[in-house]
Amino acid sequence: MSKFLININGLFFDEDTAKISVFDRGFLYGDSVYEATRTFNRIPFRLDHHLERLMISAHKIDLVPTINEQLIKERIQTTISASPHDNIFLRIILTRGTNSDLGLDPGLACENNLIIISKEIAPNPKWWLERGLSLVFYQKKNSQKGALSKSGNYLENVLANKSAIEQNAYDAIMINNELHATECTSSNIWIVKDGVVYTPPLSDGVLEGLTRKTLIEMAKVKKNYTIIEKSLTRDDILKADEVFISSTTRNLVPVTTIETKKIGNGLPGKLTLQLLESYLEYVRHENQININK
Amino acid sequence: MSKFLININGLFFDEDTAKISVFDRGFLYGDSVYEATRTFNRIPFRLDHHLERLMISAHKIDLVPTINEQLIKERIQTTISASPHDNIFLRIILTRGTNSDLGLDPGLACENNLIIISKEIAPNPKWWLERGLSLVFYQKKNSQKGALSKSGNYLENVLANKSAIEQNAYDAIMINNELHATECTSSNIWIVKDGVVYTPPLSDGVLEGLTRKTLIEMAKVKKNYTIIEKSLTRDDILKADEVFISSTTRNLVPVTTIETKKIGNGLPGKLTLQLLESYLEYVRHENQININK
């Protein structure tokens, strides 16, 4: 059985046959936007939020969708139904389309291409919760202010991740021109200090993760945690009591080492683990409501 | 007959069949480098310079080529030989390869993909030399210092070009954070003031065009023009006697209007046209030497 199930413009392929034209603008120029999400027992996590963000990303790069949101949703649902797995990862890529000629002019492409890559999601390795992850810092070359869009121009994150791997770390915390922490290469970054949870504001050049958004919403609704959006320096992070990352596919994962320095007592933080439990319960509850609807 | 001839990893395709895996890192992350060049009567323009620059671009994004320079050269030569046309445009794309799984880690791809897209090059439209082009300015969001690499992260240039087209201009002059002009979206920018030719230095965030490099070299060798690399503001450009762009595929093209303002007397500049003649002669001479070798 193939590992991946890929939907390209409504047709299904496996990883050996899933191909796109070399004239696709996503391939030529990174002229595409994307979303990464998952299902919990065949229910996509906050699909409407993901689609809304996909449309915001498209808008940010002046990509006028030729495929409407409803059709994108249907294609995602069809892919989930066709998958043999209950818990899948989904990468949804919308490119500006296939060029009729070489050239930057977006007018050379008439119709978007929609590619949905799905695969079974593996549970997080157990040791992540037992020992926590190790991160390093990475100084960004291209520093952009404001909330970022999820586009096919992802080279800086590739280089940040590569640098981390070369240092035997799990990932890198990217630092902007103002020397503020922004995010990891595919997750948001959080710290805990004196019982308060902090994460960088979108204005520092952060992609608004949907798990990030859900955590902030949960803290407001349930009033069980204090979460503050605040610029964070390298020093703030190194001196934190706890550090963790969040992403839709990995939920919350504790970080116990940064640049070979232990965070707190060097073990996954208590509040981090509590937050993770609260988050999973919150999401399960939301899914239950979705199932019963 | 198909318009394009495409060489993918040594095999030929036309535009309808030339496809790449959706797991190619160029498609997923813009994780690729490229060159654009042309042939003059089946002789590639400064192929060694282009290959050298491709290797420099690769190095800048930590892409270790798994295809050596000699093989890339052979594939280009094979493509030129297989083309029915004497004067062709070539886009040479080297991607980090096809991922075995989703993920930023470059280690997920073992072998680069090499794609060479070729098509007959049309002569520049006659009116370009008669009336000159019209440009606008575009303020970059991502401003990077130093010489740029030609990578698959080209979205900012796409947006700059789109903005120009929407203003009925040919292209945009991109402006960096320091408010200096850098380049157009696929060409270098030049001005003439009091008989001296100026172009922005690479340190302002400029891609080192090979026609730019050839012009500077020619001026040094033949001592017929004074060319100075110097930061240029919007104002320097608007108040210039002449403005022109340069690119390997279009050679030199006069610019006569910027942001609806006439440059000089509103006609293609005399020195620009002289430089174009000198350049074409210089290149023809070089090719003659190549043919006789």
Coordinates of C-alpha atoms in Angstrom, one line a residue:
Chain A
M1 CA 0.0 0.0 0.0
S2 CA 1.3 3.4 -0.8
K3 CA 2.2 5.8 2.0
F4 CA 0.5 8.8 0.5
L5 CA -2.8 9.6 -1.1
I6 CA -2.7 12.7 -3.3
N7 CA -5.5 14.6 -4.8
I8 CA -4.5 16.8 -7.8
N9 CA -7.4 18.9 -9.2
G10 CA -9.9 16.2 -8.1
L11 CA -8.0 13.1 -9.3
F12 CA -6.2 10.7 -7.0
F13 CA -2.6 9.5 -7.3
D14 CA 0.0 7.8 -5.2
E15 CA 3.5 9.2 -4.4
D16 CA 5.0 7.7 -7.6
T17 CA 2.4 9.1 -10.0
A18 CA 1.5 12.5 -8.3
K19 CA 3.1 15.0 -10.7
I20 CA 2.6 18.6 -11.7
S21 CA 3.6 20.5 -14.8
V22 CA 7.1 22.2 -14.6
F23 CA 5.2 25.3 -15.8
D24 CA 3.2 25.3 -12.6
R25 CA 4.0 28.7 -10.9
G26 CA 4.4 27.0 -7.6
F27 CA 7.3 25.1 -9.1
L28 CA 8.7 28.0 -11.1
Y29 CA 8.4 30.8 -8.5
G30 CA 7.0 29.4 -5.3
D31 CA 3.9 31.2 -6.4
S32 CA 1.5 29.2 -4.1
V33 CA -0.1 29.2 -0.7
Y34 CA -0.7 26.2 1.5
E35 CA -2.2 24.9 4.7
A36 CA -1.2 21.9 6.9
T37 CA -3.8 20.3 9.0
R38 CA -4.9 16.9 10.4
T39 CA -7.9 14.8 11.2
F40 CA -8.8 13.4 14.6
N41 CA -10.8 10.2 13.9
R42 CA -11.7 11.4 10.4
I43 CA -12.8 14.8 11.5
P44 CA -10.6 17.6 10.1
F45 CA -9.2 20.0 12.7
R46 CA -11.0 23.3 12.4
L47 CA -11.3 23.0 8.7
D48 CA -13.2 26.3 8.3
H49 CA -10.4 28.1 10.1
H50 CA -7.8 26.5 7.9
L51 CA -9.7 27.4 4.7
E52 CA -10.2 31.0 6.0
R53 CA -6.4 31.3 6.6
L54 CA -5.7 29.8 3.1
M55 CA -7.9 32.5 1.6
I56 CA -6.1 35.2 3.7
S57 CA -2.7 33.8 2.5
A58 CA -4.0 33.9 -1.1
H59 CA -5.2 37.5 -0.7
K60 CA -1.8 38.5 0.8
I61 CA -0.1 37.4 -2.4
D62 CA -2.8 38.8 -4.7
L63 CA -3.8 35.3 -5.7
V64 CA -7.5 35.4 -6.8
P65 CA -8.8 31.9 -6.3
T66 CA -10.4 30.3 -9.4
I67 CA -11.4 27.4 -7.2
N68 CA -14.0 28.4 -4.7
E69 CA -13.8 27.6 -1.0
Q70 CA -16.7 25.2 -1.1
L71 CA -15.0 23.1 -3.8
I72 CA -11.7 23.1 -1.9
K73 CA -13.6 21.9 1.1
E74 CA -15.3 19.1 -0.9
R75 CA -11.9 18.0 -2.3
I76 CA -10.5 17.8 1.2
Q77 CA -13.5 15.8 2.5
T78 CA -13.2 13.5 -0.5
T79 CA -9.6 12.9 0.3
I80 CA -10.4 12.2 3.9
S81 CA -13.1 9.7 2.9
A82 CA -10.8 8.0 0.4
S83 CA -8.0 7.6 2.9
P84 CA -7.7 4.2 4.7
H85 CA -6.6 6.0 7.9
D86 CA -8.6 7.7 10.6
N87 CA -5.8 10.2 11.6
I88 CA -4.2 11.8 8.7
F89 CA -2.0 14.7 7.9
L90 CA -3.1 17.0 5.1
R91 CA -1.1 19.5 3.1
I92 CA -3.3 21.6 1.0
I93 CA -1.5 23.5 -1.7
L94 CA -3.2 26.1 -4.0
T95 CA -0.9 27.4 -6.8
R96 CA -1.6 30.3 -9.0
G97 CA -1.8 27.8 -11.9
T98 CA 0.1 26.5 -14.9
N99 CA 1.8 29.2 -17.0
S100 CA 1.1 29.1 -20.8
D101 CA 4.6 30.6 -21.2
L102 CA 7.6 31.4 -19.1
G103 CA 7.3 34.8 -17.4
L104 CA 6.4 36.4 -14.1
D105 CA 3.1 37.9 -15.2
P106 CA 0.3 36.1 -13.2
G107 CA -1.9 36.6 -16.3
L108 CA 0.0 33.7 -17.9
A109 CA -2.0 31.3 -15.7
C110 CA -5.7 31.0 -16.0
E111 CA -6.7 28.3 -13.5
N112 CA -5.3 27.5 -10.0
N113 CA -4.0 24.0 -9.3
L114 CA -5.2 22.4 -6.0
I115 CA -3.0 19.7 -4.6
I116 CA -3.9 17.8 -1.4
I117 CA -1.3 15.5 0.0
S118 CA -2.4 13.1 2.7
K119 CA -0.8 10.5 4.8
E120 CA -1.3 8.7 8.1
I121 CA -0.2 10.8 11.0
A122 CA 2.1 9.0 13.4
P123 CA 1.7 9.7 17.1
N124 CA 4.4 11.9 18.5
P125 CA 7.4 9.9 19.7
K126 CA 7.0 9.1 23.4
W127 CA 10.4 10.6 24.4
W128 CA 9.2 14.1 23.3
L129 CA 7.0 14.2 26.4
E130 CA 9.5 12.4 28.6
R131 CA 12.7 14.3 27.7
G132 CA 11.5 17.3 25.6
L133 CA 13.0 18.7 22.4
S134 CA 16.3 20.6 21.8
L135 CA 16.2 23.8 19.8
V136 CA 18.8 26.4 18.5
F137 CA 18.4 30.0 17.4
Y138 CA 18.6 31.1 13.8
Q139 CA 19.1 34.7 12.6
K140 CA 16.7 35.4 9.7
K141 CA 18.2 37.1 6.6
N142 CA 14.8 38.2 5.3
S143 CA 13.0 39.8 8.1
Q144 CA 9.4 40.8 7.4
K145 CA 7.1 42.6 9.9
G146 CA 3.5 41.6 10.5
A147 CA 1.7 38.3 10.3
L148 CA 3.2 36.0 7.6
S149 CA 1.3 34.2 4.9
K150 CA 1.9 30.5 4.3
S151 CA 3.4 30.6 0.8
G152 CA 5.6 28.4 -1.4
N153 CA 8.5 30.7 -0.6
Y154 CA 9.8 28.7 2.2
L155 CA 13.6 28.7 1.7
E156 CA 14.5 30.6 4.8
N157 CA 12.7 28.1 6.9
V158 CA 14.4 25.3 5.1
L159 CA 17.8 26.8 5.9
A160 CA 16.9 27.4 9.5
N161 CA 15.7 23.8 9.9
K162 CA 18.9 22.6 8.1
S163 CA 21.1 24.6 10.5
A164 CA 19.3 23.1 13.5
I165 CA 19.7 19.5 12.2
E166 CA 23.4 20.1 11.6
Q167 CA 23.6 21.1 15.3
N168 CA 21.8 17.9 16.3
A169 CA 18.8 20.0 17.4
Y170 CA 15.2 19.3 16.6
D171 CA 14.5 22.7 15.0
A172 CA 15.4 26.4 15.1
I173 CA 13.8 29.5 16.8
M174 CA 14.0 32.1 14.1
I175 CA 15.1 35.6 15.1
N176 CA 14.1 38.8 13.2
N177 CA 16.1 42.0 12.5
E178 CA 14.9 43.5 15.8
L179 CA 16.4 40.5 17.6
H180 CA 13.0 39.2 18.6
A181 CA 12.1 35.5 18.5
T182 CA 9.4 34.9 15.9
E183 CA 8.5 31.2 15.5
C184 CA 10.1 27.8 14.7
T185 CA 10.3 26.6 11.1
S186 CA 6.9 24.9 11.2
S187 CA 5.5 25.6 14.7
N188 CA 4.9 28.5 17.1
I189 CA 7.1 29.1 20.2
W190 CA 6.0 29.7 23.8
I191 CA 7.5 30.3 27.1
V192 CA 6.3 30.0 30.7
K193 CA 7.6 32.5 33.3
D194 CA 6.3 32.7 36.9
G195 CA 3.1 30.9 35.9
V196 CA 2.3 33.1 32.9
V197 CA 2.4 31.9 29.3
Y198 CA 4.0 34.1 26.7
T199 CA 4.2 33.9 22.9
P200 CA 5.5 36.5 20.3
P201 CA 2.9 38.8 18.8
L202 CA 2.0 38.3 15.1
S203 CA 3.5 41.8 14.4
D204 CA 7.0 40.4 15.0
G205 CA 6.7 38.3 11.8
V206 CA 4.8 35.3 13.0
L207 CA 2.6 32.9 11.1
E208 CA -0.7 32.6 13.0
G209 CA -0.8 29.0 13.9
L210 CA -4.2 27.5 14.5
T211 CA -3.1 25.7 17.5
R212 CA -1.7 29.0 18.8
K213 CA -5.0 30.6 18.1
T214 CA -6.9 27.8 19.8
L215 CA -4.8 28.0 22.9
I216 CA -5.3 31.7 23.2
E217 CA -9.0 31.2 22.7
M218 CA -9.2 28.4 25.2
A219 CA -7.4 30.5 27.9
K220 CA -9.9 33.3 27.3
V221 CA -13.0 31.0 27.3
K222 CA -12.0 28.7 30.2
K223 CA -10.0 31.3 32.1
N224 CA -7.7 28.6 33.3
Y225 CA -4.4 30.1 32.0
T226 CA -2.9 33.5 31.5
I227 CA -1.5 33.9 28.0
I228 CA 0.1 37.1 26.9
E229 CA 1.4 38.0 23.4
K230 CA 4.7 39.8 23.9
S231 CA 8.0 40.2 22.1
L232 CA 10.6 37.7 23.3
T233 CA 14.4 38.0 23.1
R234 CA 16.9 35.2 23.1
D235 CA 17.5 35.9 26.8
D236 CA 13.8 35.8 27.7
I237 CA 13.6 32.3 26.2
L238 CA 16.8 31.0 27.8
K239 CA 15.7 32.3 31.2
A240 CA 12.2 30.9 31.0
D241 CA 10.9 28.3 33.4
E242 CA 9.4 26.3 30.6
V243 CA 9.5 26.4 26.8
F244 CA 7.2 24.6 24.3
I245 CA 6.2 24.6 20.7
S246 CA 2.8 24.2 19.2
S247 CA 1.6 23.0 15.8
T248 CA -1.6 21.5 14.4
T249 CA 0.1 18.2 13.6
R250 CA 2.2 17.9 16.8
N251 CA -0.1 19.6 19.3
L252 CA 2.1 21.0 22.2
V253 CA 5.7 19.6 22.6
P254 CA 8.0 20.6 25.5
V255 CA 11.4 22.0 24.8
T256 CA 14.1 21.3 27.5
T257 CA 17.3 22.4 25.8
I258 CA 18.2 25.5 23.8
E259 CA 21.6 26.0 22.4
T260 CA 22.9 23.2 24.7
K261 CA 21.5 25.2 27.7
K262 CA 18.9 23.5 30.0
I263 CA 15.6 25.2 30.3
G264 CA 14.3 25.3 33.9
N265 CA 15.2 22.0 35.6
G266 CA 15.8 20.4 32.2
L267 CA 12.6 18.4 32.2
P268 CA 9.3 19.0 30.4
G269 CA 7.5 21.8 32.2
K270 CA 4.5 21.1 34.5
L271 CA 2.4 23.9 33.0
T272 CA 3.3 22.7 29.5
L273 CA 2.0 19.3 30.2
Q274 CA -1.2 20.7 31.9
L275 CA -1.8 22.9 28.9
L276 CA -1.4 20.0 26.5
E277 CA -4.0 18.0 28.5
S278 CA -6.4 21.0 28.5
Y279 CA -5.8 21.5 24.8
L280 CA -6.5 17.9 23.8
E281 CA -9.6 17.9 26.0
Y282 CA -10.8 21.2 24.4
V283 CA -10.2 19.8 20.9
R284 CA -11.8 16.4 21.7
H285 CA -14.9 18.3 23.1
E286 CA -15.1 20.4 19.9
N287 CA -14.9 17.2 17.8
Q288 CA -17.6 15.6 19.9
I289 CA -19.8 18.5 19.1
N290 CA -18.9 18.2 15.4
I291 CA -19.7 14.5 15.4
N292 CA -23.1 15.1 17.1
K293 CA -24.0 17.9 14.8
Chain B
M1 CA 5.2 21.3 -33.3
S2 CA 5.3 22.0 -29.6
K3 CA 6.6 25.4 -28.5
F4 CA 8.8 24.1 -25.7
L5 CA 11.4 21.3 -25.5
I6 CA 12.0 20.3 -21.9
N7 CA 14.8 18.1 -20.5
I8 CA 14.0 16.5 -17.2
N9 CA 16.9 14.6 -15.7
G10 CA 18.1 13.7 -19.2
L11 CA 14.8 12.8 -20.8
F12 CA 12.9 15.0 -23.3
F13 CA 9.3 16.1 -23.0
D14 CA 7.0 18.7 -24.5
E15 CA 5.0 21.2 -22.5
D16 CA 2.1 18.9 -22.1
T17 CA 4.1 16.0 -20.7
A18 CA 6.9 17.8 -18.7
K19 CA 6.0 17.0 -15.1
I20 CA 7.7 16.8 -11.8
S21 CA 6.7 15.1 -8.6
V22 CA 4.6 17.1 -6.1
F23 CA 7.2 16.0 -3.6
D24 CA 9.9 17.9 -5.4
R25 CA 11.3 20.5 -3.0
G26 CA 11.2 23.2 -5.6
F27 CA 7.5 22.7 -5.8
L28 CA 7.0 22.4 -2.0
Y29 CA 9.3 25.1 -0.7
G30 CA 10.8 26.9 -3.7
D31 CA 13.9 25.0 -2.7
S32 CA 15.8 25.3 -6.0
V33 CA 18.1 27.6 -7.9
Y34 CA 18.0 28.5 -11.6
E35 CA 19.7 30.2 -14.5
A36 CA 18.2 31.9 -17.5
T37 CA 20.3 32.2 -20.6
R38 CA 20.1 32.1 -24.4
T39 CA 21.9 30.9 -27.5
F40 CA 23.1 33.1 -30.3
N41 CA 23.2 30.8 -33.4
R42 CA 23.3 27.7 -31.3
I43 CA 26.1 29.0 -29.1
P44 CA 25.1 29.4 -25.5
F45 CA 25.8 32.9 -24.1
R46 CA 28.7 32.6 -21.6
L47 CA 27.7 29.1 -20.5
D48 CA 30.6 28.8 -18.1
H49 CA 29.6 32.0 -16.3
H50 CA 26.1 30.9 -16.0
L51 CA 27.1 27.5 -14.6
E52 CA 29.5 29.2 -12.2
R53 CA 26.6 31.5 -11.0
L54 CA 24.3 28.5 -10.7
M55 CA 26.9 26.8 -8.4
I56 CA 27.2 30.1 -6.4
S57 CA 23.4 30.3 -6.0
A58 CA 23.4 26.6 -4.9
H59 CA 26.1 27.3 -2.4
K60 CA 24.2 30.3 -1.0
I61 CA 21.3 28.0 -0.1
D62 CA 23.5 25.2 1.1
L63 CA 22.4 23.0 -1.8
V64 CA 25.2 20.5 -2.4
P65 CA 24.8 19.5 -6.1
T66 CA 24.5 15.7 -6.7
I67 CA 24.8 16.4 -10.4
N68 CA 28.2 17.7 -11.3
E69 CA 28.8 20.8 -13.4
Q70 CA 30.1 18.8 -16.4
L71 CA 26.9 16.7 -16.6
I72 CA 24.7 19.9 -16.3
K73 CA 26.7 21.3 -19.2
E74 CA 26.2 18.2 -21.3
R75 CA 22.5 18.2 -20.6
I76 CA 22.3 21.9 -21.7
Q77 CA 24.3 21.1 -24.9
T78 CA 22.1 18.1 -25.6
T79 CA 19.0 20.3 -25.3
I80 CA 20.5 22.9 -27.6
S81 CA 21.3 20.2 -30.2
A82 CA 17.8 18.7 -29.9
S83 CA 16.1 22.0 -30.4
P84 CA 15.0 22.9 -34.0
H85 CA 15.8 26.5 -33.3
D86 CA 19.1 28.4 -33.6
N87 CA 18.2 31.1 -31.0
I88 CA 16.7 29.7 -27.9
F89 CA 15.9 30.7 -24.4
L90 CA 17.0 28.3 -21.7
R91 CA 15.8 28.1 -18.1
I92 CA 18.0 25.8 -16.1
I93 CA 16.4 24.7 -12.8
L94 CA 18.3 22.7 -10.2
T95 CA 16.1 21.6 -7.3
R96 CA 17.3 20.0 -4.1
G97 CA 15.4 16.9 -5.2
T98 CA 12.3 14.9 -4.5
N99 CA 11.4 14.4 -0.8
S100 CA 10.8 10.8 0.4
D101 CA 8.4 12.3 3.0
L102 CA 6.9 15.7 3.8
G103 CA 9.2 17.9 5.9
L104 CA 11.8 20.7 5.6
D105 CA 14.8 18.5 6.4
P106 CA 17.0 18.6 3.2
G107 CA 18.1 15.1 4.1
L108 CA 14.7 13.8 2.9
A109 CA 15.9 14.3 -0.7
C110 CA 18.9 12.3 -2.0
E111 CA 19.2 13.4 -5.6
N112 CA 18.8 16.8 -7.3
N113 CA 16.3 17.2 -10.1
L114 CA 17.6 19.1 -13.2
I115 CA 15.1 20.6 -15.5
I116 CA 16.0 22.5 -18.6
I117 CA 13.2 24.4 -20.3
S118 CA 13.9 25.7 -23.8
K119 CA 12.0 27.6 -26.5
E120 CA 12.7 29.7 -29.5
I121 CA 13.6 33.2 -28.5
A122 CA 11.6 35.9 -30.2
P123 CA 13.5 39.1 -31.3
N124 CA 12.7 42.1 -29.0
P125 CA 9.6 44.0 -30.4
K126 CA 10.7 46.8 -32.7
W127 CA 8.9 49.5 -30.7
W128 CA 11.1 48.8 -27.6
L129 CA 14.0 50.5 -29.4
E130 CA 11.8 53.2 -31.1
R131 CA 9.7 54.3 -28.1
G132 CA 11.3 52.7 -25.1
L133 CA 9.7 50.9 -22.1
S134 CA 7.7 52.3 -19.2
L135 CA 8.5 51.3 -15.6
V136 CA 7.1 52.0 -12.1
F137 CA 8.7 51.7 -8.7
Y138 CA 7.9 48.9 -6.2
Q139 CA 8.7 49.0 -2.5
K140 CA 10.1 45.6 -1.5
K141 CA 8.7 44.0 1.7
N142 CA 11.5 41.5 2.1
S143 CA 14.7 43.5 1.8
Q144 CA 17.9 41.6 1.8
K145 CA 21.4 43.1 1.6
G146 CA 24.2 41.7 -0.6
A147 CA 24.1 40.0 -3.9
L148 CA 21.0 37.8 -4.3
S149 CA 20.9 34.2 -5.4
K150 CA 18.6 33.1 -8.2
S151 CA 16.3 30.8 -6.2
G152 CA 12.8 29.4 -6.5
N153 CA 11.6 31.9 -3.9
Y154 CA 10.5 34.5 -6.4
L155 CA 7.2 35.7 -5.0
E156 CA 8.2 39.2 -4.3
N157 CA 9.3 39.7 -7.9
V158 CA 6.0 38.2 -9.1
L159 CA 4.1 40.7 -7.0
A160 CA 6.3 43.6 -8.2
N161 CA 5.8 42.6 -11.8
K162 CA 2.0 42.2 -11.2
S163 CA 1.8 45.7 -9.8
A164 CA 3.6 47.1 -12.8
I165 CA 1.3 45.3 -15.3
E166 CA -1.7 46.6 -13.4
Q167 CA -0.3 50.1 -13.9
N168 CA 0.1 49.5 -17.6
A169 CA 3.9 49.5 -17.2
Y170 CA 6.3 47.0 -18.6
D171 CA 8.0 46.2 -15.2
A172 CA 8.9 47.6 -11.8
I173 CA 12.1 48.9 -10.3
M174 CA 12.3 47.3 -6.9
I175 CA 13.3 49.6 -4.0
N176 CA 15.0 48.2 -0.8
N177 CA 14.5 49.3 2.8
E178 CA 17.2 51.9 2.5
L179 CA 15.1 53.4 -0.3
H180 CA 17.7 52.5 -2.9
A181 CA 16.8 51.0 -6.3
T182 CA 18.0 47.4 -6.7
E183 CA 16.9 45.9 -10.0
C184 CA 13.8 45.1 -12.1
T185 CA 12.0 41.8 -11.6
S186 CA 14.1 40.0 -14.2
S187 CA 16.7 42.5 -15.4
N188 CA 19.2 45.0 -14.1
I189 CA 18.6 48.8 -14.1
W190 CA 21.0 51.5 -15.4
I191 CA 21.0 55.2 -15.7
V192 CA 23.1 57.7 -17.7
K193 CA 23.8 61.1 -16.3
D194 CA 26.2 63.6 -17.9
G195 CA 27.8 60.9 -20.1
V196 CA 28.5 58.5 -17.2
V197 CA 26.7 55.2 -16.8
Y198 CA 25.5 54.1 -13.3
T199 CA 24.0 50.9 -11.9
P200 CA 23.3 49.9 -8.3
P201 CA 26.0 47.9 -6.5
L202 CA 25.4 44.3 -5.7
S203 CA 25.5 45.2 -2.0
D204 CA 22.1 47.0 -2.3
G205 CA 20.5 43.6 -2.9
V206 CA 21.0 43.0 -6.6
L207 CA 21.3 39.8 -8.6
E208 CA 24.5 39.9 -10.6
G209 CA 23.1 39.8 -14.2
L210 CA 25.6 38.4 -16.7
T211 CA 24.8 41.1 -19.2
R212 CA 25.5 43.6 -16.4
K213 CA 28.8 41.8 -15.7
T214 CA 29.6 41.8 -19.4
L215 CA 28.9 45.5 -19.8
I216 CA 31.1 46.4 -16.9
E217 CA 33.9 44.2 -18.3
M218 CA 33.5 45.6 -21.8
A219 CA 33.8 49.2 -20.5
K220 CA 37.0 48.2 -18.7
V221 CA 38.5 46.3 -21.6
K222 CA 37.6 48.7 -24.4
K223 CA 37.8 51.9 -22.3
N224 CA 34.9 53.3 -24.3
Y225 CA 32.4 54.0 -21.5
T226 CA 32.6 55.0 -17.9
I227 CA 30.5 52.7 -15.8
I228 CA 30.2 53.3 -12.0
E229 CA 28.4 51.1 -9.5
K230 CA 26.6 53.5 -7.1
S231 CA 23.5 53.4 -5.0
L232 CA 20.6 55.1 -6.8
T233 CA 17.5 56.7 -5.3
R234 CA 14.1 57.1 -7.0
D235 CA 15.1 60.7 -7.6
D236 CA 18.4 59.9 -9.3
I237 CA 16.5 57.7 -11.7
L238 CA 13.8 60.2 -12.4
K239 CA 16.3 62.9 -13.1
A240 CA 18.6 60.8 -15.3
D241 CA 19.3 61.7 -18.9
E242 CA 18.7 58.1 -20.0
V243 CA 17.5 54.9 -18.3
F244 CA 17.8 51.3 -19.6
I245 CA 17.5 47.7 -18.4
S246 CA 19.7 44.8 -19.3
S247 CA 19.1 41.1 -19.3
T248 CA 20.6 38.1 -21.1
T249 CA 17.5 37.4 -23.1
R250 CA 16.6 41.0 -24.0
N251 CA 20.1 42.5 -24.1
L252 CA 19.8 46.3 -23.5
V253 CA 16.4 48.0 -23.7
P254 CA 15.8 51.8 -23.3
V255 CA 13.3 53.1 -20.7
T256 CA 11.6 56.3 -21.6
T257 CA 8.9 56.7 -18.9
I258 CA 8.9 56.0 -15.2
E259 CA 5.8 56.5 -13.1
T260 CA 4.3 58.4 -16.1
K261 CA 7.2 60.9 -16.0
K262 CA 9.3 61.3 -19.1
I263 CA 13.0 60.4 -18.8
G264 CA 15.3 63.0 -20.6
N265 CA 13.5 64.0 -23.9
G266 CA 11.2 61.0 -23.7
L267 CA 13.0 59.1 -26.4
P268 CA 15.5 56.2 -26.2
G269 CA 18.8 57.6 -25.1
K270 CA 21.7 58.0 -27.6
L271 CA 24.3 56.5 -25.2
T272 CA 21.9 53.6 -24.5
L273 CA 21.7 52.8 -28.2
Q274 CA 25.5 53.1 -28.6
L275 CA 26.0 50.8 -25.7
L276 CA 23.6 48.3 -27.1
E277 CA 25.5 48.3 -30.4
S278 CA 28.9 48.0 -28.6
Y279 CA 27.5 45.2 -26.5
L280 CA 26.1 43.2 -29.4
E281 CA 29.4 43.6 -31.3
Y282 CA 31.3 42.5 -28.2
V283 CA 29.2 39.4 -27.8
R284 CA 29.3 38.6 -31.6
H285 CA 33.1 38.8 -31.4
E286 CA 33.2 36.5 -28.4
N287 CA 30.9 34.0 -30.2
Q288 CA 33.1 34.2 -33.3
I289 CA 36.0 33.2 -31.2
N290 CA 34.0 30.4 -29.7
I291 CA 33.0 29.2 -33.1
N292 CA 36.6 29.3 -34.4
K293 CA 37.9 27.5 -31.3

